[in-house]
């Protein structure tokens, strides 16, 4: 049971808003030592973990070109373009992005859209631009909210789209684990089909919440939920 | 063959060059700490190549990671003055270049698409052109290079220092948060090694009421959710919860449909990913990239959706799978 102390460190650390790096570092060292690893093995675990997980940081190679384009007005242009589509409110735009993210992920194109390559330079400024067209300059609080929802559209679309694709890691994990442990034979196709009901729910639930964002923005900016459109 | 390692080296090299710039940047009040942090990250990226091949010991890399944790955790990293264009200049450029600005930006997803669909099957001398299973990394890396070339050409920007500096600004503003996803992946591995899964399985079995199929569905889905919140992803939670509840109770005892039970169980875990700071690459890094004041902003936006979908998964599993 002692090893669960590490879990407690993580929960307490995040709950009390300690520095995430220190929380995770402490939890890792504590769990490793309590779990019977020697200090050398704990170091090795940190090293191996870092080496094996480099793929999650590799998006950094896109930052120079994103930075360059932003320097030359990419975000401003994204804001300008969205204003040409009068019917495209912040909520409708983000719901469309959610759908697009889900469809591409379901086709196995998970790397096509993402936070560094599409949300920061394109989707977030477009969502803001759509709100600015209606409400004028936005206070920081509203801007934060729109950006947070832009990030959420990407995550929800990705998580509940990718499992419809057969060759994705989680499907392979399920078949690999079940077939090896229980000597059964699960078809990836059956698993992928069973991801569809939840995917539809995700689109409806989060899409509905994104559409409601327009009402919240009206409330924030004008004090009443009726649209100015 | 184009290998994922090349792009790890590209990223590592980029961090090292940027660390060099940070060292020279006198406008950064913590330039030494920043330079140390990013150069360790860059060196770690390259050194890791030999670690994954088991040709170099992992301990020095682990030590470097701990030093990075201390540098970031005790506030030794900072950012320099941002030398960028003014909002008026940017609006000007936006008018001048117009829609053409989107071309390089869209080149990244376009190249990723080509890699995922087309190049994946291309073979050269009987060997695949792209390393198997790395299409996403390669797509991103190749896409970034094509986009950069296209962007420099289009904007008639000849100084390579400009994109480097602009990229470094984003890197500095995201700061130590960039290390977090890898660190959390490490923590997951340590949890697994130390036997956290076995303890969770024992607790789950203890709280599981016998006889009620609905209760078992709830325990399986909520267990996947909670364990995913703790571990940061559903992958670590899945074998543990499935061995404790999913297979023995729902599939064996209740004669549930195995693919439906397991697929929906995994998706219940994904709901947990939406609400946990442990899934830093989805929840905290975007907050840093979008320069949010509240680093939990995306989680707050996702929270209601996550709980509704958890309920939906429980419903789907109970109604259709068992």
Short mmCIF file of C-alpha atoms in Angstrom, two decimals:
data_model
loop_
_atom_site.label_atom_id
_atom_site.label_comp_id
_atom_site.label_asym_id
_atom_site.label_seq_id
_atom_site.Cartn_x
_atom_site.Cartn_y
_atom_site.Cartn_z
CA UNK A 1 0.00 0.00 0.00
CA UNK A 2 2.98 2.27 0.66
CA UNK A 3 3.53 2.88 -3.05
CA UNK A 4 0.18 4.67 -3.20
CA UNK A 5 1.81 7.52 -1.26
CA UNK A 6 3.24 8.63 -4.59
CA UNK A 7 -0.28 8.95 -5.96
CA UNK A 8 -1.20 10.96 -2.86
CA UNK A 9 1.76 13.30 -3.46
CA UNK A 10 0.52 13.94 -7.00
CA UNK A 11 -3.10 14.55 -6.00
CA UNK A 12 -2.18 16.77 -3.03
CA UNK A 13 0.46 18.62 -5.03
CA UNK A 14 -1.81 19.49 -7.93
CA UNK A 15 -4.72 20.27 -5.59
CA UNK A 16 -2.63 22.78 -3.63
CA UNK A 17 -1.18 24.18 -6.86
CA UNK A 18 2.45 23.40 -6.07
CA UNK A 19 4.90 23.66 -8.95
CA UNK A 20 4.01 20.75 -11.28
CA UNK A 21 7.65 19.88 -12.02
CA UNK A 22 8.45 19.55 -8.32
CA UNK A 23 5.26 17.59 -7.63
CA UNK A 24 5.97 15.08 -10.36
CA UNK A 25 9.68 14.83 -9.55
CA UNK A 26 8.99 14.23 -5.85
CA UNK A 27 6.23 11.71 -6.58
CA UNK A 28 8.51 9.81 -8.96
CA UNK A 29 11.40 9.62 -6.54
CA UNK A 30 9.16 8.72 -3.58
CA UNK A 31 7.25 6.02 -5.47
CA UNK A 32 10.41 4.54 -6.88
CA UNK A 33 12.16 4.32 -3.51
CA UNK A 34 9.02 3.05 -1.69
CA UNK A 35 8.53 0.49 -4.46
CA UNK A 36 11.97 -0.94 -3.73
CA UNK A 37 14.06 0.68 -6.48
CA UNK A 38 17.61 1.72 -5.60
CA UNK A 39 18.56 5.41 -6.10
CA UNK A 40 20.47 4.37 -9.22
CA UNK A 41 17.42 2.57 -10.59
CA UNK A 42 15.28 5.64 -9.91
CA UNK A 43 17.73 7.75 -11.92
CA UNK A 44 17.67 5.19 -14.71
CA UNK A 45 13.86 5.20 -14.66
CA UNK A 46 13.86 8.97 -15.13
CA UNK A 47 16.39 8.66 -17.95
CA UNK A 48 14.58 5.85 -19.75
CA UNK A 49 11.23 7.56 -19.32
CA UNK A 50 12.60 10.74 -20.87
CA UNK A 51 14.22 8.90 -23.78
CA UNK A 52 11.13 6.82 -24.56
CA UNK A 53 8.71 9.76 -24.51
CA UNK A 54 10.51 12.28 -26.73
CA UNK A 55 7.72 12.06 -29.31
CA UNK A 56 5.41 14.25 -27.18
CA UNK A 57 7.86 17.18 -27.31
CA UNK A 58 8.79 16.91 -30.98
CA UNK A 59 6.07 19.42 -31.95
CA UNK A 60 8.64 22.06 -30.94
CA UNK A 61 10.19 21.80 -34.40
CA UNK A 62 7.13 23.63 -35.77
CA UNK A 63 7.65 26.63 -33.48
CA UNK A 64 10.14 28.57 -35.66
CA UNK A 65 7.84 28.63 -38.70
CA UNK A 66 4.77 29.33 -36.55
CA UNK A 67 6.68 32.18 -34.87
CA UNK A 68 7.85 33.53 -38.22
CA UNK A 69 4.35 33.56 -39.67
CA UNK A 70 2.92 35.15 -36.53
CA UNK A 71 5.56 37.85 -36.76
CA UNK A 72 4.22 38.60 -40.23
CA UNK A 73 0.60 38.76 -39.09
CA UNK A 74 -0.75 35.19 -39.38
CA UNK A 75 -3.03 35.57 -36.34
CA UNK A 76 -4.25 38.96 -37.55
CA UNK A 77 -5.01 37.47 -40.96
CA UNK A 78 -6.85 34.55 -39.33
CA UNK A 79 -8.97 37.11 -37.42
CA UNK A 80 -9.61 39.09 -40.62
CA UNK A 81 -10.65 36.08 -42.68
CA UNK A 82 -13.20 34.87 -40.16
CA UNK A 83 -15.01 38.21 -40.23
CA UNK A 84 -15.91 37.57 -43.88
CA UNK A 85 -18.16 34.70 -42.84
CA UNK A 86 -20.95 36.54 -41.09
CA UNK A 87 -22.82 33.44 -39.95
CA UNK A 88 -19.74 31.85 -38.42
CA UNK A 89 -19.94 32.74 -34.72
CA UNK A 90 -17.27 31.67 -32.23
CA UNK A 91 -19.36 28.71 -31.12
CA UNK A 92 -20.25 27.56 -34.61
CA UNK A 93 -16.67 27.87 -35.77
CA UNK A 94 -15.35 25.84 -32.83
CA UNK A 95 -18.07 23.21 -33.31
CA UNK A 96 -16.92 22.89 -36.93
CA UNK A 97 -13.33 22.55 -35.77
CA UNK A 98 -14.44 19.84 -33.32
CA UNK A 99 -16.14 17.95 -36.14
CA UNK A 100 -13.12 18.32 -38.42
CA UNK A 101 -10.76 17.15 -35.68
CA UNK A 102 -12.96 14.15 -34.98
CA UNK A 103 -13.29 13.17 -38.64
CA UNK A 104 -9.57 13.47 -39.38
CA UNK A 105 -8.69 11.50 -36.24
CA UNK A 106 -11.21 8.82 -37.18
CA UNK A 107 -9.49 8.49 -40.56
CA UNK A 108 -6.16 7.95 -38.82
CA UNK A 109 -4.94 11.50 -39.49
CA UNK A 110 -4.36 12.39 -35.84
CA UNK A 111 -1.20 14.38 -36.53
CA UNK A 112 -2.80 16.66 -39.08
CA UNK A 113 -4.36 19.06 -36.58
CA UNK A 114 -3.03 19.91 -33.13
CA UNK A 115 -2.39 22.53 -30.48
CA UNK A 116 0.95 23.81 -31.79
CA UNK A 117 0.31 23.54 -35.52
CA UNK A 118 -3.35 24.58 -35.83
CA UNK A 119 -4.94 25.74 -32.55
CA UNK A 120 -2.48 28.49 -31.60
CA UNK A 121 -1.84 29.99 -35.05
CA UNK A 122 -5.27 29.46 -36.66
CA UNK A 123 -8.21 28.12 -34.67
CA UNK A 124 -7.83 30.25 -31.52
CA UNK A 125 -7.36 33.59 -33.36
CA UNK A 126 -10.26 32.73 -35.69
CA UNK A 127 -12.51 31.98 -32.72
CA UNK A 128 -11.45 35.28 -31.15
CA UNK A 129 -11.93 37.14 -34.43
CA UNK A 130 -15.48 35.83 -34.73
CA UNK A 131 -16.23 37.17 -31.24
CA UNK A 132 -14.51 40.50 -31.93
CA UNK A 133 -16.65 41.00 -35.04
CA UNK A 134 -19.76 40.91 -32.87
CA UNK A 135 -18.54 42.42 -29.61
CA UNK A 136 -15.52 44.56 -30.49
CA UNK A 137 -12.31 44.32 -28.43
CA UNK A 138 -12.49 41.52 -25.88
CA UNK A 139 -11.45 41.75 -22.23
CA UNK A 140 -8.70 39.30 -21.20
CA UNK A 141 -11.11 37.13 -19.23
CA UNK A 142 -13.27 36.52 -22.30
CA UNK A 143 -10.22 35.97 -24.49
CA UNK A 144 -8.93 33.32 -22.06
CA UNK A 145 -12.26 31.56 -22.13
CA UNK A 146 -12.39 31.44 -25.92
CA UNK A 147 -8.84 30.12 -26.12
CA UNK A 148 -9.57 27.48 -23.48
CA UNK A 149 -12.57 26.31 -25.47
CA UNK A 150 -10.48 26.23 -28.66
CA UNK A 151 -8.05 23.89 -26.89
CA UNK A 152 -10.96 21.81 -25.59
CA UNK A 153 -12.41 21.41 -29.10
CA UNK A 154 -9.10 19.95 -30.25
CA UNK A 155 -8.83 17.54 -27.31
CA UNK A 156 -12.41 16.26 -27.35
CA UNK A 157 -12.35 15.82 -31.12
CA UNK A 158 -9.07 13.94 -31.00
CA UNK A 159 -9.84 11.66 -28.03
CA UNK A 160 -13.25 10.59 -29.27
CA UNK A 161 -12.32 10.35 -32.93
CA UNK A 162 -9.11 8.36 -32.91
CA UNK A 163 -10.63 5.18 -31.48
CA UNK A 164 -12.76 4.79 -34.59
CA UNK A 165 -9.54 4.28 -36.52
CA UNK A 166 -8.36 0.68 -36.46
CA UNK A 167 -4.62 1.00 -36.19
CA UNK A 168 -4.52 3.49 -33.34
CA UNK A 169 -2.51 2.78 -30.18
CA UNK A 170 -5.43 2.32 -27.82
CA UNK A 171 -7.17 -0.24 -30.06
CA UNK A 172 -3.92 -2.14 -30.47
CA UNK A 173 -3.42 -2.02 -26.71
CA UNK A 174 -6.88 -3.48 -26.08
CA UNK A 175 -6.50 -6.32 -28.60
CA UNK A 176 -2.89 -6.95 -27.60
CA UNK A 177 -3.71 -7.13 -23.90
CA UNK A 178 -6.92 -9.17 -24.18
CA UNK A 179 -5.60 -11.60 -26.79
CA UNK A 180 -2.40 -12.27 -24.87
CA UNK A 181 -3.94 -12.43 -21.38
CA UNK A 182 -7.21 -14.22 -22.03
CA UNK A 183 -6.27 -16.24 -25.12
CA UNK A 184 -9.19 -14.85 -27.05
CA UNK A 185 -9.33 -13.24 -30.46
CA UNK A 186 -10.73 -9.72 -30.55
CA UNK A 187 -11.25 -8.07 -33.92
CA UNK A 188 -9.98 -4.46 -34.06
CA UNK A 189 -12.94 -3.68 -36.32
CA UNK A 190 -15.49 -4.64 -33.63
CA UNK A 191 -13.67 -2.45 -31.10
CA UNK A 192 -13.58 0.48 -33.51
CA UNK A 193 -17.31 0.11 -34.20
CA UNK A 194 -18.02 0.27 -30.47
CA UNK A 195 -16.18 3.59 -30.31
CA UNK A 196 -18.81 5.18 -32.55
CA UNK A 197 -21.70 5.61 -30.03
CA UNK A 198 -19.42 7.51 -27.61
CA UNK A 199 -17.96 9.52 -30.50
CA UNK A 200 -21.47 10.64 -31.49
CA UNK A 201 -22.24 11.54 -27.86
CA UNK A 202 -18.98 13.53 -27.65
CA UNK A 203 -19.82 15.47 -30.81
CA UNK A 204 -23.34 16.23 -29.57
CA UNK A 205 -22.38 17.12 -25.99
CA UNK A 206 -19.30 19.20 -26.67
CA UNK A 207 -20.72 20.63 -29.89
CA UNK A 208 -23.77 21.78 -27.95
CA UNK A 209 -21.57 23.32 -25.25
CA UNK A 210 -19.52 25.11 -27.90
CA UNK A 211 -22.68 26.49 -29.51
CA UNK A 212 -23.83 27.68 -26.10
CA UNK A 213 -20.55 29.56 -25.77
CA UNK A 214 -22.04 32.26 -28.03
CA UNK A 215 -24.78 32.87 -25.48
CA UNK A 216 -22.22 33.03 -22.67
CA UNK A 217 -20.18 35.55 -24.64
CA UNK A 218 -23.27 37.72 -25.16
CA UNK A 219 -23.97 37.52 -21.47
CA UNK A 220 -20.39 38.44 -20.63
CA UNK A 221 -20.22 41.32 -23.08
CA UNK A 222 -23.77 42.74 -23.07
CA UNK A 223 -25.28 41.44 -19.87
CA UNK A 224 -28.03 39.50 -21.66
CA UNK A 225 -27.90 36.18 -23.51
CA UNK A 226 -29.76 37.34 -26.62
CA UNK A 227 -27.60 37.43 -29.73
CA UNK A 228 -26.57 40.71 -31.31
CA UNK A 229 -26.71 38.95 -34.66
CA UNK B 1 14.79 5.39 -44.72
CA UNK B 2 13.67 8.54 -42.94
CA UNK B 3 13.86 7.87 -39.20
CA UNK B 4 12.12 9.41 -36.21
CA UNK B 5 15.54 9.79 -34.53
CA UNK B 6 16.51 12.39 -37.13
CA UNK B 7 13.72 14.62 -35.95
CA UNK B 8 14.58 14.05 -32.31
CA UNK B 9 18.06 15.31 -33.24
CA UNK B 10 16.51 18.21 -35.14
CA UNK B 11 14.48 19.15 -32.05
CA UNK B 12 17.54 18.64 -29.82
CA UNK B 13 19.68 20.80 -32.10
CA UNK B 14 17.00 23.47 -32.13
CA UNK B 15 16.90 23.52 -28.31
CA UNK B 16 20.71 23.79 -28.20
CA UNK B 17 20.86 26.68 -30.68
CA UNK B 18 18.11 28.47 -28.81
CA UNK B 19 19.89 27.83 -25.52
CA UNK B 20 22.96 29.48 -27.06
CA UNK B 21 20.87 32.52 -27.99
CA UNK B 22 19.39 32.63 -24.49
CA UNK B 23 22.86 32.67 -22.96
CA UNK B 24 23.66 35.83 -24.96
CA UNK B 25 20.30 37.46 -24.27
CA UNK B 26 21.01 40.07 -21.59
CA UNK B 27 17.36 41.11 -21.48
CA UNK B 28 16.53 37.79 -19.79
CA UNK B 29 17.00 38.19 -16.01
CA UNK B 30 17.52 34.44 -15.64
CA UNK B 31 19.52 33.79 -18.78
CA UNK B 32 21.95 31.33 -17.17
CA UNK B 33 19.20 29.12 -15.77
CA UNK B 34 17.21 29.29 -19.00
CA UNK B 35 20.23 28.42 -21.11
CA UNK B 36 21.11 25.53 -18.78
CA UNK B 37 17.54 24.18 -18.86
CA UNK B 38 17.18 24.22 -22.63
CA UNK B 39 20.69 22.97 -23.37
CA UNK B 40 20.15 20.02 -21.01
CA UNK B 41 16.88 19.32 -22.82
CA UNK B 42 18.66 19.52 -26.20
CA UNK B 43 21.55 17.30 -25.09
CA UNK B 44 19.07 14.88 -23.52
CA UNK B 45 17.22 14.56 -26.83
CA UNK B 46 20.42 13.54 -28.62
CA UNK B 47 21.85 11.36 -25.83
CA UNK B 48 18.51 9.51 -25.64
CA UNK B 49 19.25 7.94 -29.03
CA UNK B 50 21.88 5.75 -27.39
CA UNK B 51 19.77 5.16 -24.30
CA UNK B 52 16.90 3.65 -26.30
CA UNK B 53 19.45 1.48 -28.14
CA UNK B 54 20.82 0.40 -24.72
CA UNK B 55 24.28 1.55 -25.78
CA UNK B 56 24.59 4.22 -23.09
CA UNK B 57 23.59 4.24 -19.41
CA UNK B 58 20.30 5.97 -18.57
CA UNK B 59 21.46 7.24 -15.16
CA UNK B 60 23.27 10.40 -16.41
CA UNK B 61 20.16 11.31 -18.40
CA UNK B 62 18.04 10.76 -15.29
CA UNK B 63 20.33 13.09 -13.38
CA UNK B 64 20.00 15.70 -16.12
CA UNK B 65 16.20 15.39 -15.89
CA UNK B 66 16.37 16.00 -12.12
CA UNK B 67 18.53 19.09 -12.71
CA UNK B 68 15.97 20.34 -15.25
CA UNK B 69 13.20 19.74 -12.69
CA UNK B 70 15.10 21.86 -10.15
CA UNK B 71 15.87 24.64 -12.65
CA UNK B 72 12.23 24.88 -13.71
CA UNK B 73 10.72 24.06 -10.34
CA UNK B 74 12.70 26.64 -8.35
CA UNK B 75 12.09 29.43 -10.83
CA UNK B 76 15.56 29.58 -12.39
CA UNK B 77 14.19 29.90 -15.93
CA UNK B 78 12.82 33.10 -17.41
CA UNK B 79 12.27 34.89 -20.66
CA UNK B 80 13.96 37.69 -22.50
CA UNK B 81 12.44 40.78 -24.04
CA UNK B 82 10.28 39.84 -27.03
CA UNK B 83 11.63 41.46 -30.17
CA UNK B 84 8.72 41.17 -32.53
CA UNK B 85 6.65 43.35 -34.80
CA UNK B 86 4.11 45.81 -33.39
CA UNK B 87 0.39 45.05 -33.72
CA UNK B 88 0.14 47.85 -36.31
CA UNK B 89 2.97 46.34 -38.36
CA UNK B 90 1.38 42.91 -38.14
CA UNK B 91 -1.98 44.25 -39.32
CA UNK B 92 -0.08 45.88 -42.18
CA UNK B 93 1.68 42.65 -43.11
CA UNK B 94 -1.62 40.77 -42.87
CA UNK B 95 -3.14 43.17 -45.41
CA UNK B 96 -0.10 42.92 -47.67
CA UNK B 97 0.37 39.15 -47.67
CA UNK B 98 -3.30 38.31 -47.10
CA UNK B 99 -4.39 34.73 -47.60
CA UNK B 100 -0.90 33.76 -48.74
CA UNK B 101 0.10 33.70 -45.05
CA UNK B 102 -2.02 30.58 -44.65
CA UNK B 103 -0.05 28.62 -47.25
CA UNK B 104 2.96 27.78 -45.06
CA UNK B 105 0.73 27.29 -42.01
CA UNK B 106 -1.45 24.83 -43.88
CA UNK B 107 1.62 23.15 -45.35
CA UNK B 108 2.22 21.49 -41.95
CA UNK B 109 -1.11 19.61 -41.89
CA UNK B 110 -0.86 19.01 -45.66
CA UNK B 111 2.55 17.35 -45.40
CA UNK B 112 1.37 15.36 -42.37
CA UNK B 113 -1.54 14.19 -44.51
CA UNK B 114 0.73 13.16 -47.37
CA UNK B 115 2.99 11.26 -44.97
CA UNK B 116 0.09 9.48 -43.30
CA UNK B 117 -1.70 8.53 -46.50
CA UNK B 118 0.79 8.45 -49.36
CA UNK B 119 4.41 8.16 -48.26
CA UNK B 120 3.53 5.52 -45.68
CA UNK B 121 3.39 2.91 -48.44
CA UNK B 122 6.33 4.12 -50.53
CA UNK B 123 9.27 1.74 -50.50
CA UNK B 124 12.84 2.43 -51.54
CA UNK B 125 15.13 -0.49 -52.37
CA UNK B 126 12.59 -2.78 -50.74
CA UNK B 127 12.58 -0.82 -47.46
CA UNK B 128 9.86 1.59 -46.37
CA UNK B 129 10.74 5.25 -46.96
CA UNK B 130 9.30 6.28 -43.59
CA UNK B 131 10.16 4.44 -40.40
CA UNK B 132 7.21 2.23 -39.45
CA UNK B 133 4.94 3.58 -36.72
CA UNK B 134 6.53 7.04 -36.75
CA UNK B 135 4.42 8.64 -39.47
CA UNK B 136 3.05 11.28 -37.08
CA UNK B 137 6.48 12.48 -35.94
CA UNK B 138 7.85 12.38 -39.46
CA UNK B 139 4.83 14.22 -40.82
CA UNK B 140 5.23 16.93 -38.23
CA UNK B 141 8.99 17.23 -38.77
CA UNK B 142 8.89 17.20 -42.56
CA UNK B 143 5.86 19.50 -42.48
CA UNK B 144 7.71 22.01 -40.31
CA UNK B 145 10.69 22.03 -42.69
CA UNK B 146 8.58 22.42 -45.83
CA UNK B 147 6.51 25.13 -44.15
CA UNK B 148 9.61 27.01 -43.02
CA UNK B 149 11.15 26.96 -46.50
CA UNK B 150 7.85 28.06 -48.02
CA UNK B 151 7.39 30.79 -45.43
CA UNK B 152 10.90 32.23 -45.85
CA UNK B 153 10.44 32.27 -49.62
CA UNK B 154 7.00 33.80 -49.52
CA UNK B 155 7.84 36.49 -46.98
CA UNK B 156 11.21 37.17 -48.65
CA UNK B 157 12.80 36.67 -45.26
CA UNK B 158 16.47 35.79 -45.73
CA UNK B 159 17.68 35.90 -42.10
CA UNK B 160 17.43 32.46 -40.46
CA UNK B 161 17.76 34.25 -37.13
CA UNK B 162 14.23 35.64 -37.50
CA UNK B 163 12.31 32.32 -37.33
CA UNK B 164 14.77 31.07 -34.70
CA UNK B 165 14.13 34.08 -32.51
CA UNK B 166 10.38 33.97 -33.08
CA UNK B 167 10.28 30.26 -32.24
CA UNK B 168 12.42 30.85 -29.16
CA UNK B 169 9.94 33.44 -27.93
CA UNK B 170 7.14 30.87 -27.99
CA UNK B 171 9.45 28.33 -26.36
CA UNK B 172 10.38 30.78 -23.59
CA UNK B 173 6.78 31.71 -22.94
CA UNK B 174 5.77 28.05 -22.72
CA UNK B 175 8.86 27.52 -20.53
CA UNK B 176 9.28 24.52 -18.26
CA UNK B 177 5.73 23.31 -19.09
CA UNK B 178 7.26 21.78 -22.20
CA UNK B 179 9.15 19.23 -20.07
CA UNK B 180 6.05 18.17 -18.16
CA UNK B 181 4.54 15.65 -20.63
CA UNK B 182 7.75 13.64 -20.79
CA UNK B 183 8.09 13.79 -17.04
CA UNK B 184 4.56 12.52 -16.53
CA UNK B 185 5.18 9.67 -18.95
CA UNK B 186 8.18 8.82 -16.77
CA UNK B 187 6.08 8.95 -13.62
CA UNK B 188 3.58 6.57 -15.22
CA UNK B 189 6.40 4.13 -15.91
CA UNK B 190 7.68 4.41 -12.32
CA UNK B 191 4.14 3.89 -10.95
CA UNK B 192 3.83 0.76 -13.05
CA UNK B 193 7.24 -0.56 -11.95
CA UNK B 194 6.56 0.08 -8.27
CA UNK B 195 3.31 -1.88 -8.39
CA UNK B 196 0.73 0.91 -8.08
CA UNK B 197 -1.49 -1.01 -10.52
CA UNK B 198 -1.58 -4.10 -8.31
CA UNK B 199 -2.66 -2.00 -5.30
CA UNK B 200 -5.40 -0.30 -7.33
CA UNK B 201 -6.61 -3.69 -8.50
CA UNK B 202 -6.85 -4.90 -4.87
CA UNK B 203 -8.79 -1.81 -3.82
CA UNK B 204 -11.13 -2.14 -6.80
CA UNK B 205 -11.82 -5.78 -6.05
CA UNK B 206 -12.51 -4.87 -2.43
CA UNK B 207 -15.09 -2.14 -3.24
CA UNK B 208 -16.80 -4.22 -5.94
CA UNK B 209 -20.26 -5.31 -4.75
CA UNK B 210 -21.10 -8.81 -5.92
CA UNK B 211 -24.22 -9.57 -7.86
CA UNK B 212 -25.10 -6.23 -9.41
CA UNK B 213 -24.12 -5.91 -13.05
CA UNK B 214 -24.90 -2.20 -13.05
CA UNK B 215 -22.62 -1.63 -10.05
CA UNK B 216 -19.85 -3.54 -11.81
CA UNK B 217 -20.27 -1.36 -14.92
CA UNK B 218 -20.06 1.76 -12.75
CA UNK B 219 -16.97 0.50 -10.91
CA UNK B 220 -15.25 -0.41 -14.19
CA UNK B 221 -16.00 2.92 -15.89
CA UNK B 222 -15.44 5.15 -12.85
CA UNK B 223 -12.33 3.14 -12.00
CA UNK B 224 -10.96 3.69 -15.52
CA UNK B 225 -11.81 7.38 -15.17
CA UNK B 226 -10.16 7.85 -11.76
CA UNK B 227 -7.10 5.76 -12.48
CA UNK B 228 -6.61 7.66 -15.74
CA UNK B 229 -6.85 10.94 -13.83
CA UNK B 230 -4.02 9.74 -11.58
CA UNK B 231 -1.83 8.24 -14.32
CA UNK B 232 -2.49 10.83 -17.02
CA UNK B 233 -3.57 8.36 -19.68
CA UNK B 234 -5.89 5.42 -20.09
CA UNK B 235 -3.17 3.07 -21.29
CA UNK B 236 -1.81 2.34 -17.84
CA UNK B 237 -5.26 2.10 -16.31
CA UNK B 238 -6.70 -0.28 -18.88
CA UNK B 239 -4.85 -3.54 -18.07
CA UNK B 240 -5.34 -3.01 -14.32
CA UNK B 241 -9.07 -2.26 -14.37
CA UNK B 242 -9.78 -4.85 -17.04
CA UNK B 243 -8.03 -7.56 -15.05
CA UNK B 244 -9.89 -6.50 -11.88
CA UNK B 245 -13.44 -5.94 -13.18
CA UNK B 246 -13.82 -5.74 -16.94
CA UNK B 247 -12.93 -9.28 -17.89
CA UNK B 248 -13.71 -11.47 -14.83
CA UNK B 249 -17.01 -9.77 -13.91
CA UNK B 250 -18.44 -8.09 -16.99
CA UNK B 251 -17.29 -10.46 -19.74
CA UNK B 252 -17.09 -13.80 -17.87
CA UNK B 253 -19.78 -13.62 -15.18
CA UNK B 254 -22.24 -11.29 -16.92
CA UNK B 255 -21.52 -12.70 -20.40
CA UNK B 256 -20.94 -9.21 -21.77
CA UNK B 257 -19.85 -8.60 -25.34
CA UNK B 258 -16.07 -8.39 -24.96
CA UNK B 259 -15.24 -5.85 -27.71
CA UNK B 260 -18.04 -3.55 -26.53
CA UNK B 261 -17.07 -3.75 -22.84
CA UNK B 262 -13.39 -3.15 -23.47
CA UNK B 263 -13.79 -0.42 -26.10
CA UNK B 264 -16.26 1.57 -24.01
CA UNK B 265 -14.15 1.01 -20.89
CA UNK B 266 -11.17 2.56 -22.64
CA UNK B 267 -13.31 5.54 -23.66
CA UNK B 268 -14.40 6.02 -20.04
CA UNK B 269 -10.68 6.38 -19.34
CA UNK B 270 -10.40 9.04 -22.05
CA UNK B 271 -12.98 11.11 -20.13
CA UNK B 272 -10.46 11.12 -17.29
CA UNK B 273 -7.75 12.41 -19.64
CA UNK B 274 -9.91 15.48 -20.26
CA UNK B 275 -9.85 16.57 -16.61
CA UNK B 276 -6.36 15.75 -15.36
CA UNK B 277 -3.31 18.01 -15.25
CA UNK B 278 -1.35 14.75 -15.42
CA UNK B 279 -2.19 14.68 -19.15
CA UNK B 280 0.04 17.71 -19.52
CA UNK B 281 0.53 17.50 -23.27
CA UNK B 282 -3.23 17.85 -23.83
CA UNK B 283 -4.18 20.14 -20.97
CA UNK B 284 -1.23 22.16 -19.62
CA UNK B 285 1.00 22.59 -22.68
CA UNK B 286 -1.87 24.07 -24.75
CA UNK B 287 -2.54 26.51 -21.91
CA UNK B 288 1.13 27.53 -22.12
CA UNK B 289 1.09 27.71 -25.92
CA UNK B 290 -2.04 29.86 -25.87
CA UNK B 291 -0.46 32.05 -23.19
CA UNK B 292 -3.33 31.59 -20.75
CA UNK B 293 -3.14 33.11 -17.26
CA UNK B 294 -5.03 30.14 -15.84
CA UNK B 295 -3.13 27.00 -16.66
CA UNK B 296 -6.23 24.96 -15.84
CA UNK B 297 -8.36 26.86 -18.40
CA UNK B 298 -8.66 23.99 -20.91
CA UNK B 299 -9.50 21.52 -18.12
CA UNK B 300 -12.27 23.81 -16.87
CA UNK B 301 -13.67 24.05 -20.41
CA UNK B 302 -13.65 20.24 -20.67
CA UNK B 303 -14.92 19.33 -17.21
CA UNK B 304 -18.71 19.22 -17.86
CA UNK B 305 -18.20 17.39 -21.16
CA UNK B 306 -16.00 14.80 -19.44
CA UNK B 307 -18.59 14.01 -16.75
CA UNK B 308 -21.51 13.85 -19.19
CA UNK B 309 -19.51 11.51 -21.44
CA UNK B 310 -18.54 9.33 -18.48
CA UNK B 311 -22.25 8.96 -17.77
CA UNK B 312 -22.88 8.25 -21.45
CA UNK B 313 -20.24 5.51 -21.44
CA UNK B 314 -21.75 3.90 -18.36
CA UNK B 315 -25.15 4.02 -20.08
CA UNK B 316 -23.86 2.62 -23.37
CA UNK B 317 -22.04 -0.21 -21.65
CA UNK B 318 -24.96 -1.13 -19.39
CA UNK B 319 -27.58 -0.97 -22.14
CA UNK B 320 -25.75 -2.54 -25.05
CA UNK B 321 -22.70 -4.43 -23.84
CA UNK B 322 -23.79 -6.53 -20.86
#
